Structures are given as structure tokens and as C-alpha cells.
Short mmCIF file of C-alpha atoms in Angstrom, two decimals:
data_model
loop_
_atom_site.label_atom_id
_atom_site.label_comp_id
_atom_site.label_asym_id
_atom_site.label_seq_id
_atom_site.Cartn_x
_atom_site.Cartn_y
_atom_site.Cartn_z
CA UNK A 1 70.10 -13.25 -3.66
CA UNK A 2 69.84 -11.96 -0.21
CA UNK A 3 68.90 -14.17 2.68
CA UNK A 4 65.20 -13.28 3.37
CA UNK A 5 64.56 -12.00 7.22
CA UNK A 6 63.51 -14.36 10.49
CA UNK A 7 59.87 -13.36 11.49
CA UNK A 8 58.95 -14.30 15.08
CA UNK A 9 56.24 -13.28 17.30
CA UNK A 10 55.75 -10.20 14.75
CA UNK A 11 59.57 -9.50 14.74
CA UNK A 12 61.94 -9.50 11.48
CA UNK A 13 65.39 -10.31 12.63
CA UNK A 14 67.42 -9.35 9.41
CA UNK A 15 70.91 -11.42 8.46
CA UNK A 16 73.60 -10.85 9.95
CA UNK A 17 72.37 -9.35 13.24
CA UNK A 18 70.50 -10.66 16.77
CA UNK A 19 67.65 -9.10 18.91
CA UNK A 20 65.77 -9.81 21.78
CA UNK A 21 61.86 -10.54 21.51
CA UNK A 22 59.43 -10.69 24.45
CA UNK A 23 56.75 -13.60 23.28
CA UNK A 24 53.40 -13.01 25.23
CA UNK A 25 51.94 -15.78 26.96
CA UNK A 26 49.91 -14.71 29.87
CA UNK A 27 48.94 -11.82 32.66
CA UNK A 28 49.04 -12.39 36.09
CA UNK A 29 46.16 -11.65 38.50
CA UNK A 30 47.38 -7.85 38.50
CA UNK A 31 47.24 -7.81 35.01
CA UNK A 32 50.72 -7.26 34.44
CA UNK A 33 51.96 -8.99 31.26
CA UNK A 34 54.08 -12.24 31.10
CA UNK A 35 56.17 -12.94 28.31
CA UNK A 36 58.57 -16.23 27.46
CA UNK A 37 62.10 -14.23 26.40
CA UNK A 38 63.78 -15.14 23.51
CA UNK A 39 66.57 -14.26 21.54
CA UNK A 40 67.27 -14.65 17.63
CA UNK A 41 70.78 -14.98 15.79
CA UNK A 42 70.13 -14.93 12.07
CA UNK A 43 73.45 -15.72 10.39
CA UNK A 44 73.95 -13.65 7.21
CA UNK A 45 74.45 -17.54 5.04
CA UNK A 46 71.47 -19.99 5.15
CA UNK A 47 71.78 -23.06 7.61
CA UNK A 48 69.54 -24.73 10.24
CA UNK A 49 67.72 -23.47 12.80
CA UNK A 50 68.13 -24.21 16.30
CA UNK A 51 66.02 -23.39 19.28
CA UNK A 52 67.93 -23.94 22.36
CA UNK A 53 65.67 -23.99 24.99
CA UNK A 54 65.86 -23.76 29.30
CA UNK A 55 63.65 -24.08 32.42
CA UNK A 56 60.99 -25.85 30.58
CA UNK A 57 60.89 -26.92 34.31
CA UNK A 58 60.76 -24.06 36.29
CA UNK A 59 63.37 -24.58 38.65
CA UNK A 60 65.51 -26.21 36.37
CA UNK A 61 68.07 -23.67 36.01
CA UNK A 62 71.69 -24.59 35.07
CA UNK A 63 69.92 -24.36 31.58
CA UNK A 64 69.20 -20.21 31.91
CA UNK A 65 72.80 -20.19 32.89
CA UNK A 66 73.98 -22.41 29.73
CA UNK A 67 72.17 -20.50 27.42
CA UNK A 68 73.36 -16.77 29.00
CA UNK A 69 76.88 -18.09 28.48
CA UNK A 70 76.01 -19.34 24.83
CA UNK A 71 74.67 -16.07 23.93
CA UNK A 72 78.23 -14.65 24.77
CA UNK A 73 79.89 -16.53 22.25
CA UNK A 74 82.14 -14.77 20.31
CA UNK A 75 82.16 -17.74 17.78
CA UNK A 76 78.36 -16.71 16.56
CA UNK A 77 79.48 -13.74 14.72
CA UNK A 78 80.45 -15.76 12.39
CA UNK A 79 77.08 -18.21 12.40
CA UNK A 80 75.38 -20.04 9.65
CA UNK A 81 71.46 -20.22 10.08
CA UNK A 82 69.54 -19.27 12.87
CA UNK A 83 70.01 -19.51 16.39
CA UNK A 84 66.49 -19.48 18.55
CA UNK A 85 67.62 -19.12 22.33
CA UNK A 86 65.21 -19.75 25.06
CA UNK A 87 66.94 -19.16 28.37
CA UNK A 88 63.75 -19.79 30.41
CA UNK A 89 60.20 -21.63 28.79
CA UNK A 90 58.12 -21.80 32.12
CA UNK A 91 58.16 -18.41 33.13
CA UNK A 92 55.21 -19.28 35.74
CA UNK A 93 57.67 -21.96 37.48
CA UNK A 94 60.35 -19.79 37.21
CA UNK A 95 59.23 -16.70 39.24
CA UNK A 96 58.17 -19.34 41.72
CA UNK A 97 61.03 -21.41 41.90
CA UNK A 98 59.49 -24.24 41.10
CA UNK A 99 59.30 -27.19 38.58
CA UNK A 100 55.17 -26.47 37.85
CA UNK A 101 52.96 -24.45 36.42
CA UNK A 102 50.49 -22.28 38.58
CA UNK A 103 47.92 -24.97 37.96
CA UNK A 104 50.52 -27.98 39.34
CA UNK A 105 50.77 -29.12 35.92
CA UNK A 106 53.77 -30.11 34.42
CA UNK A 107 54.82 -28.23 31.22
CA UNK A 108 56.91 -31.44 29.38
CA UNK A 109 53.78 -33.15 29.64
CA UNK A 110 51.54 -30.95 27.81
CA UNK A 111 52.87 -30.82 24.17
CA UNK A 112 50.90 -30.15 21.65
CA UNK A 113 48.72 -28.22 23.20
CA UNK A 114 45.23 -26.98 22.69
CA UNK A 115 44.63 -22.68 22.79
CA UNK A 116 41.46 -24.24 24.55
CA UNK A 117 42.84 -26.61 27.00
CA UNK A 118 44.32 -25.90 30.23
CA UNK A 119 46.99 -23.52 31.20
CA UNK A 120 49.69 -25.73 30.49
CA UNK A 121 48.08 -26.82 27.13
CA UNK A 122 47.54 -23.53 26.39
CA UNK A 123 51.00 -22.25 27.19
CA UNK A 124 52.36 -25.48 25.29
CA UNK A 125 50.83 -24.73 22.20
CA UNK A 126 51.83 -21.21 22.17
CA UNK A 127 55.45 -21.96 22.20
CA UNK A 128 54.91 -24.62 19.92
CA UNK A 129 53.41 -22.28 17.30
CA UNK A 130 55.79 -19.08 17.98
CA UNK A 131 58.60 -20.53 18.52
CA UNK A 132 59.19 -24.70 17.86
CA UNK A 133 57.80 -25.08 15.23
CA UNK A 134 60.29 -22.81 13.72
CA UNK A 135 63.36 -25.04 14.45
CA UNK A 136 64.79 -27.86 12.18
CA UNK A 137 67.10 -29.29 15.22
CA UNK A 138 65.87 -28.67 19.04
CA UNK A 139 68.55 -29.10 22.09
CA UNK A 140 66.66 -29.30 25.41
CA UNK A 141 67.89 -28.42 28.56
CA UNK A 142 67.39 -29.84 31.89
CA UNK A 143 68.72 -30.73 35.28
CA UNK A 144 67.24 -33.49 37.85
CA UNK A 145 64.21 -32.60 40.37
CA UNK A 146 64.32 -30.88 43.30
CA UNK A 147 66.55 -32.82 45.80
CA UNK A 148 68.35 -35.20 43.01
CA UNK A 149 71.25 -34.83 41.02
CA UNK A 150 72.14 -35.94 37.38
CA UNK A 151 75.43 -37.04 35.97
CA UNK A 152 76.00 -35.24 32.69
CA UNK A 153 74.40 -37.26 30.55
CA UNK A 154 72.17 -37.16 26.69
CA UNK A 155 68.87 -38.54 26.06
CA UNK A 156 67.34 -38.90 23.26
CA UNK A 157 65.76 -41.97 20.46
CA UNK A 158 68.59 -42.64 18.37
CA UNK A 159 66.47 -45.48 16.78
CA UNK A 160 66.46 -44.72 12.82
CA UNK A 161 67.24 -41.02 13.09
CA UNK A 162 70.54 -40.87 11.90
CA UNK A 163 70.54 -36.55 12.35
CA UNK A 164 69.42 -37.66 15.92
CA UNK A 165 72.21 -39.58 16.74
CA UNK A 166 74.81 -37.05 15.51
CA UNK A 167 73.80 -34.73 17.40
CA UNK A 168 74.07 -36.83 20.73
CA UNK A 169 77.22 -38.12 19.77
CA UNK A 170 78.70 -34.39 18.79
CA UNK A 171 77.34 -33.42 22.32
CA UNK A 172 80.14 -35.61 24.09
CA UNK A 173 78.37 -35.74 27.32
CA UNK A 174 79.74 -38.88 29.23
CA UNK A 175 77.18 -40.96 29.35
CA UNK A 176 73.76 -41.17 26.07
CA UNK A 177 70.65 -42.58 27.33
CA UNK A 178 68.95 -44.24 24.15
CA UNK A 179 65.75 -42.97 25.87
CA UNK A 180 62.14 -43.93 25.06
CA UNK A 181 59.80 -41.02 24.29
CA UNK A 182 57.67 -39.14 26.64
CA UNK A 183 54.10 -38.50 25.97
CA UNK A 184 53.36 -35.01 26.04
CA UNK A 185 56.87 -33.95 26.06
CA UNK A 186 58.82 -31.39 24.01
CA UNK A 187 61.09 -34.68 22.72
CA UNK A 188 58.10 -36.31 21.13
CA UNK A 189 56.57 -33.92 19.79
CA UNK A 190 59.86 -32.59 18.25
CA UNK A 191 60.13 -36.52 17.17
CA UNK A 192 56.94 -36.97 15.56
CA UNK A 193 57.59 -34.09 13.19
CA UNK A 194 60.70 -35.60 12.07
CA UNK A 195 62.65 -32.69 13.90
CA UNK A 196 65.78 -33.91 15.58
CA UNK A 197 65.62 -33.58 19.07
CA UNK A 198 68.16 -34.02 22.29
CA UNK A 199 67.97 -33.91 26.07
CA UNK A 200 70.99 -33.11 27.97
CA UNK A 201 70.44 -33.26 31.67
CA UNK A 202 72.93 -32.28 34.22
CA UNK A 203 73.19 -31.33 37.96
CA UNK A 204 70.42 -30.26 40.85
CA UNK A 205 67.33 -28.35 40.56
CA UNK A 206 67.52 -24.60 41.86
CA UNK A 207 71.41 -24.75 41.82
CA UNK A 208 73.84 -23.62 39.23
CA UNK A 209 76.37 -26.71 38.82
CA UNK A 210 79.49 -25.16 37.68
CA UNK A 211 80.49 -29.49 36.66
CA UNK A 212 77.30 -29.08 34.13
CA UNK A 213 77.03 -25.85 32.91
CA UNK A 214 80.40 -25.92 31.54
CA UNK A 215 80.01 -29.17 29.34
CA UNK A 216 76.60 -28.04 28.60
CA UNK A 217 78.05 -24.65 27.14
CA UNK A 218 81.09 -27.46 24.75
CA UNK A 219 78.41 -29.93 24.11
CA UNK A 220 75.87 -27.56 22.45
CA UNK A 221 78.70 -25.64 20.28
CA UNK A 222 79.78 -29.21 19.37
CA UNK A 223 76.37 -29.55 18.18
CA UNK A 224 76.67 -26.40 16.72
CA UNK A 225 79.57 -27.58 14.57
CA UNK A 226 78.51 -31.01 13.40
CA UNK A 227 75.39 -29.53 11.96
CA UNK A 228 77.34 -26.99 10.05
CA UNK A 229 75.97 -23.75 12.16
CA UNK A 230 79.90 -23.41 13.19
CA UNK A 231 83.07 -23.50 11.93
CA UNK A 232 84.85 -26.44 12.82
CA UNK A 233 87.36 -26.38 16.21
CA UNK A 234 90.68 -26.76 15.65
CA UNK A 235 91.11 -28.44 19.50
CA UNK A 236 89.47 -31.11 19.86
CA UNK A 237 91.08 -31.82 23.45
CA UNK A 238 87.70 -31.58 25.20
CA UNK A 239 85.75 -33.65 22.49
CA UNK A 240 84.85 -36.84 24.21
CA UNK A 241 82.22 -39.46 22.21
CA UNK A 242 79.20 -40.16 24.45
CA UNK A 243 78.67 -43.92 25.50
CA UNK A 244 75.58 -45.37 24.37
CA UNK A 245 73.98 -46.98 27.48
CA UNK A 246 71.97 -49.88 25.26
CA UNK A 247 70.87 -51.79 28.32
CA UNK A 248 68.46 -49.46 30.05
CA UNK A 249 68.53 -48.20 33.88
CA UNK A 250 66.80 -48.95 37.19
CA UNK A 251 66.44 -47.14 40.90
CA UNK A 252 67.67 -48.46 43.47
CA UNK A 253 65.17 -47.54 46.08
CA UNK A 254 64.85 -47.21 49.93
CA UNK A 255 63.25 -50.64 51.52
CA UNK A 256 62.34 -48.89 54.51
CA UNK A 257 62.50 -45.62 56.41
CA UNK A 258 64.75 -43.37 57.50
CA UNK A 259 67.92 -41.33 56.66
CA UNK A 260 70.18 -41.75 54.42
CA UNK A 261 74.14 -42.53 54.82
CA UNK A 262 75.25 -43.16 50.88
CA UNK A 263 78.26 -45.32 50.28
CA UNK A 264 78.82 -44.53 46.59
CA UNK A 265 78.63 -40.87 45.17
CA UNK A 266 77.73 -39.65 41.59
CA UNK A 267 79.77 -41.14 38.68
CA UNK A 268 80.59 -44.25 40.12
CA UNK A 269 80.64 -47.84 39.03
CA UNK A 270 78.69 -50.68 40.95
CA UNK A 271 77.76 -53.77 40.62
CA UNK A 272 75.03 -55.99 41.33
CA UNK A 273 74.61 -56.44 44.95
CA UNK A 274 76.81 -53.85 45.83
CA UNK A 275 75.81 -51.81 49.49
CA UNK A 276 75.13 -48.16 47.77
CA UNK A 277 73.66 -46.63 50.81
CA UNK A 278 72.15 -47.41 54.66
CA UNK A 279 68.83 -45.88 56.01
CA UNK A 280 68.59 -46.11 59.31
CA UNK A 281 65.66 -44.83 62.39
CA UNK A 282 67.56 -41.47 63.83
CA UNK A 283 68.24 -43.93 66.98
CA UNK A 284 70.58 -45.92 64.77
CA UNK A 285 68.36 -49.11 66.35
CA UNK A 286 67.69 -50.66 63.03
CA UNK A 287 69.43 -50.03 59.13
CA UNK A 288 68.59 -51.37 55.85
CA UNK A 289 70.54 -51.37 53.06
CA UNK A 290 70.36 -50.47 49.46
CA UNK A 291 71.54 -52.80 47.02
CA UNK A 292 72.48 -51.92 43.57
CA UNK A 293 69.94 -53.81 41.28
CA UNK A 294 72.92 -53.96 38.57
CA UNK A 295 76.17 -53.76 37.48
CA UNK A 296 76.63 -50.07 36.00
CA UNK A 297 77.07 -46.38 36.42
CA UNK A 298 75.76 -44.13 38.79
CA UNK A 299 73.53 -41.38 36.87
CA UNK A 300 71.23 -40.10 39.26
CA UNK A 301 70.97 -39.97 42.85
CA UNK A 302 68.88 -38.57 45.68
CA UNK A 303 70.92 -35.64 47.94
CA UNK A 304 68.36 -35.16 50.75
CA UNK A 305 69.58 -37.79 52.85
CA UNK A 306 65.60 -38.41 54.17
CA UNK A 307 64.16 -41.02 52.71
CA UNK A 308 60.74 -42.79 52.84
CA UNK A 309 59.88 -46.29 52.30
CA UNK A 310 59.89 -47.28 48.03
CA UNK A 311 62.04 -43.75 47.65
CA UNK A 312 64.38 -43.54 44.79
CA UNK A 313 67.76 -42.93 45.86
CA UNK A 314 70.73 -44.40 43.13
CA UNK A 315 69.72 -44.07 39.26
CA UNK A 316 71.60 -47.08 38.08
CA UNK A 317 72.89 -47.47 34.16
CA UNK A 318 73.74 -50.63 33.07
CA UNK A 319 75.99 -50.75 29.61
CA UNK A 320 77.24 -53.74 27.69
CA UNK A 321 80.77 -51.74 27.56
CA UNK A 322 80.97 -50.52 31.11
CA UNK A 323 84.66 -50.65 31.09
CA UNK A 324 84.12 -47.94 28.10
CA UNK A 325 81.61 -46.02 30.00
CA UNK A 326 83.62 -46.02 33.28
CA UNK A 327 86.50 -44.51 30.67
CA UNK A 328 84.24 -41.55 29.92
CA UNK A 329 82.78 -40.88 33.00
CA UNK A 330 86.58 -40.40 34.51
CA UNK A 331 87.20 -38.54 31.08
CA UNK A 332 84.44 -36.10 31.98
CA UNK A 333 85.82 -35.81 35.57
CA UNK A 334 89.64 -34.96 34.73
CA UNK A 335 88.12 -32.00 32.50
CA UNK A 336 85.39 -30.56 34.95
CA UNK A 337 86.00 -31.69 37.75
CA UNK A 338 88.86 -31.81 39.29
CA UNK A 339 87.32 -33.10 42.92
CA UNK A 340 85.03 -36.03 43.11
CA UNK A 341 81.46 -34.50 42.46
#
């Protein structure tokens, strides 16, 4: 029996081939149309589905690039299931280079959605109903806000969700955040459906991060693999298992301020008490420093060096293995970057 077609947005994608659909979501004030661009590999043999999905934040970009280089694959000739690829979700932000939507809200916030409710609820819902609901497994992509920089690293709730957790291990980012849910994110609402669901977040807003979009690209044909969409790799060279960081994170924030002279850089381990940074008055008359709050890995960190008073500056992880973690954090380094990011 033949595998039956993949409808979306009023398109039948038959097996064995791919095509582009334009989903409309809104006009603009010229009425000119916007749509949320997607593309559709349905695999000749049955397997899951999964929507791959960018720029939920508007300016969160390495994502557009990870998907563009996904689509490229060679490897998905030979797919099983369906691919849904999403290189951009928040068109509005996008166009505008920025994280928002037109009405300042935020887009990850907004899940379910109402076709009532605001533009982001609105906007929410319809990508929920065209195009999420659709997936069995979800891989979401994102960077850190405008002016801050993320380690490679996977988030997601690993907490009885067994499909969950293979899928953030296959990933092989350096560092797994066993993250607690969002409300009004594409995560929970993916996780209170029973869909399994993963965050990878890498690099600077409004920047393509050359050190994230590559492991992005690996991590989600890892995924790709594990969940049988792929054919397994015969090198396994650049497979490295995530560490699970069990014991939760803090910011180390600016205590007064001032600008910022940082004394530790991304990827690197602290410990408690350790000087991470100065902010000092532009007359160099007074300086403060910032102390890390714990031993750990740094995950996040602030790269404007301006800084007001209760600013976060150093995302701190704290792991009971940090030896381990410190292992795959230099892992990831010696394979994508070979200078200190």
C-alpha cells in the first residue's frame, strides 16, 4: 500500500518528493500579503514527523541559517517520514530585525493561541493549527537576545519523557539544560500534548555564529538518526553526549554602574567567588566587581560591555560532574572552534 500524501496549508506533498508552501498569516498596512515559509520532505517509507523550526524570535537568526543548510542535505533523499522545515516563524520580527512582534509582544509567550486574541495569539494559533500540530517530534531553534551570547547548549524537560531525553542526548550539544517549562511557549505546549520537544540555543542575536550553526546543522541530523528519520552515520567522530546540568544556573549580575571589562569569556569554568568581570565609571574613579555566584560553566554572557546597575552579565551553570562538563565544553571547542570563542 502506498504511503498516503502530506496535506498542509491546502498543499499535498506526495512521497518521495519536497516543495515549498507559503502559509498565510497576515497583510501589512499596504495590504500586501505575509506568509510564514515552509518547506515539506515527505519520505517515500512512513516515519515521524519533524517540524524544525527558526526565528520564532525575530532576530534570532543562526536558526534561518541552520535550517537553509539542513535543507541542502544530500542525506534526505534517502528520508523516512516527514520533514516540516520552518526557516523563519516570526516573519513580523524578522523584516524588522527584531525579537517582537509589531504589537511588542513576544511570540514564545503566546502558545496556544486564540484566532480572537491578539496578534501574537492569533499568529500563535495559526502555526499551531497549520503547521505544529502536525509534528510528532519538534526541534526549536534559538540564539540569546540582542547583546548576549549562548554557549551551545539543549534545553528541554527530560523529567519522565524518555523520547525527550533521546533526543537531547542524540543532539550532542556540550552542555543540556534540564529546563523547566515556559508558559506560553512553543516547549510547553509541544509538552502538554505529549509531543517531544527540544531547545537548542546557540550564539548572538542578529549574527550568524559560524561556532553554532555548524553543531546546530550535526546535532539536528543526530536527531534525525536516533529517531529513525536517517540512516545511521558510520563516523561518529563528532558525536559528543550532552552533559546534563542537574543543578540549575544563576546570573551573575552588575552591582553597580558602568562598563564592563570581563575577566572570563564564554565556555569557561569558575568557581564560587571567582572575579568574572569589573564595571567601572568611564573615569576609572571607582570599580566593582562581579563575583561568580557558583562553581560552574559559563553559558551565557552579556557582549555590550555597558552595563546598568542589577544587569545580567555571566549565565552561570553549576553541574554535579563539572570535571565532565568542562570535558565537553573543550570537546565542543577542539571541533568548532579552533580559537577561544
Amino acid at each position: 500500500m502506498s504511503r498516503a500524501p502530506f496535506e498542509i496549508s491546502g498543499a499535498r506533498i506526495a512521497p518521495g518528493t519536497r516543495a515549498q508552501v507559503d502559509v498565510p498569516v497576515a497583510k501589512l498596512y499596504t495590504h500586501a500579503p505575509l506568509h510564514i515559509p515552509v518547506e515539506v520532505v515527505h519520505g517515500r517509507q512512513p516515519g515521524p514527523v519533524l517540524l524544525v523550526c527558526g526565528a520564532i524570535h525575530g532576530d534570532e537568526i543562526n536558526g534561518v541559517e541552520i535550517v537553509r543548510r539542513l535543507l541542502r542535505s544530500t542525506s534526505l533523499s534517502r528520508l523516512r517520514g516527514t520533514l516540516i522545515a520552518v526557516p523563519i516563524v516570526n516573519i513580523f520580527g524578522f523584516v524588522q530585525h527584531t525579537r517582537y512582534l509589531p504589537d511588542r509582544r513576544d511570540l514564545n509567550r503566546c502558545f496556544p493561541g486564540s484566532e480572537s486574541g491578539s496578534l501574537g495569539s492569533r499568529v500563535a494559533a495559526l502555526f499551531r493549527e497549520q503547521i505544529a500540530d502536525q509534528a510528532t517530534h519538534i526541534i526549536d531553534l534559538h540564539t540569546g537576545a540582542i547583546h548576549r551570547t549562548n554557549l551551545p547548549q539543549i534545553r528541554a524537560t527530560m523529567k519522565g519523557n524518555d523520547a525527550t531525553r533521546e533526543m537531547a542526548d542524540a543532539f550532542g550539544a556540550p552542555v543540556l539544560l534540564n529546563a523547566e517549562l515556559r508558559e506560553g511557549s512553543l516547549r510547553a505546549y509541544a509538552s502538554e500534548r505529549g509531543v517531544p520537544v527540544i531547545t537548542y540555543e546557540a550564539g548572538e542575536a542578529l549574527r550568524f555564529d559560524e561556532w553554532a550553526i555548524r553543531p546546530g546543522v550535526s546535532g539536528v541530523k543526530r536527531v534525525m538518526r536516533a529517531i529513525g528519520m536517517l540512516a545511521k552515520d558510520r563516523d561518529r567522530s563528532t558525536t559528543k553526549r550532552a552533559v546534563e546540568m542537574s543543578n540549575g544556573s544563576s546570573w551573575a549580575r552588575a552591582s553597580t554602574d558602568g562598563i564592563v571589562q570581563s575577566r572570563v569569556g564564554l565556555g569557561d569554568r569558575v568557581e564560587k567567588g571567582q572575579v568574572l568581570g569589573m564595571v567601572a565609571d568611564p573615569f576609572g574613579n571607582s570599580e566593582s566587581e562581579v563575583l561568580s555566584p557558583a562553581d560552574g560553566i559559563i553559558i551565557g554572557m552579556a557582549n555590550l560591555p555597558l552595563a546598568n546597575e542589577g544587569e545580567a552579565l555571566y549565565h552561570v551553570a553549576r553541574f554535579h560532574a563539572i570535571d565532565d562538563a568542562e570535558s565537553a565544553v573543550d570537546n565542543f571547542q577542539q571541533l568548532f572552534v579552533p580559537d577561544s570563542i
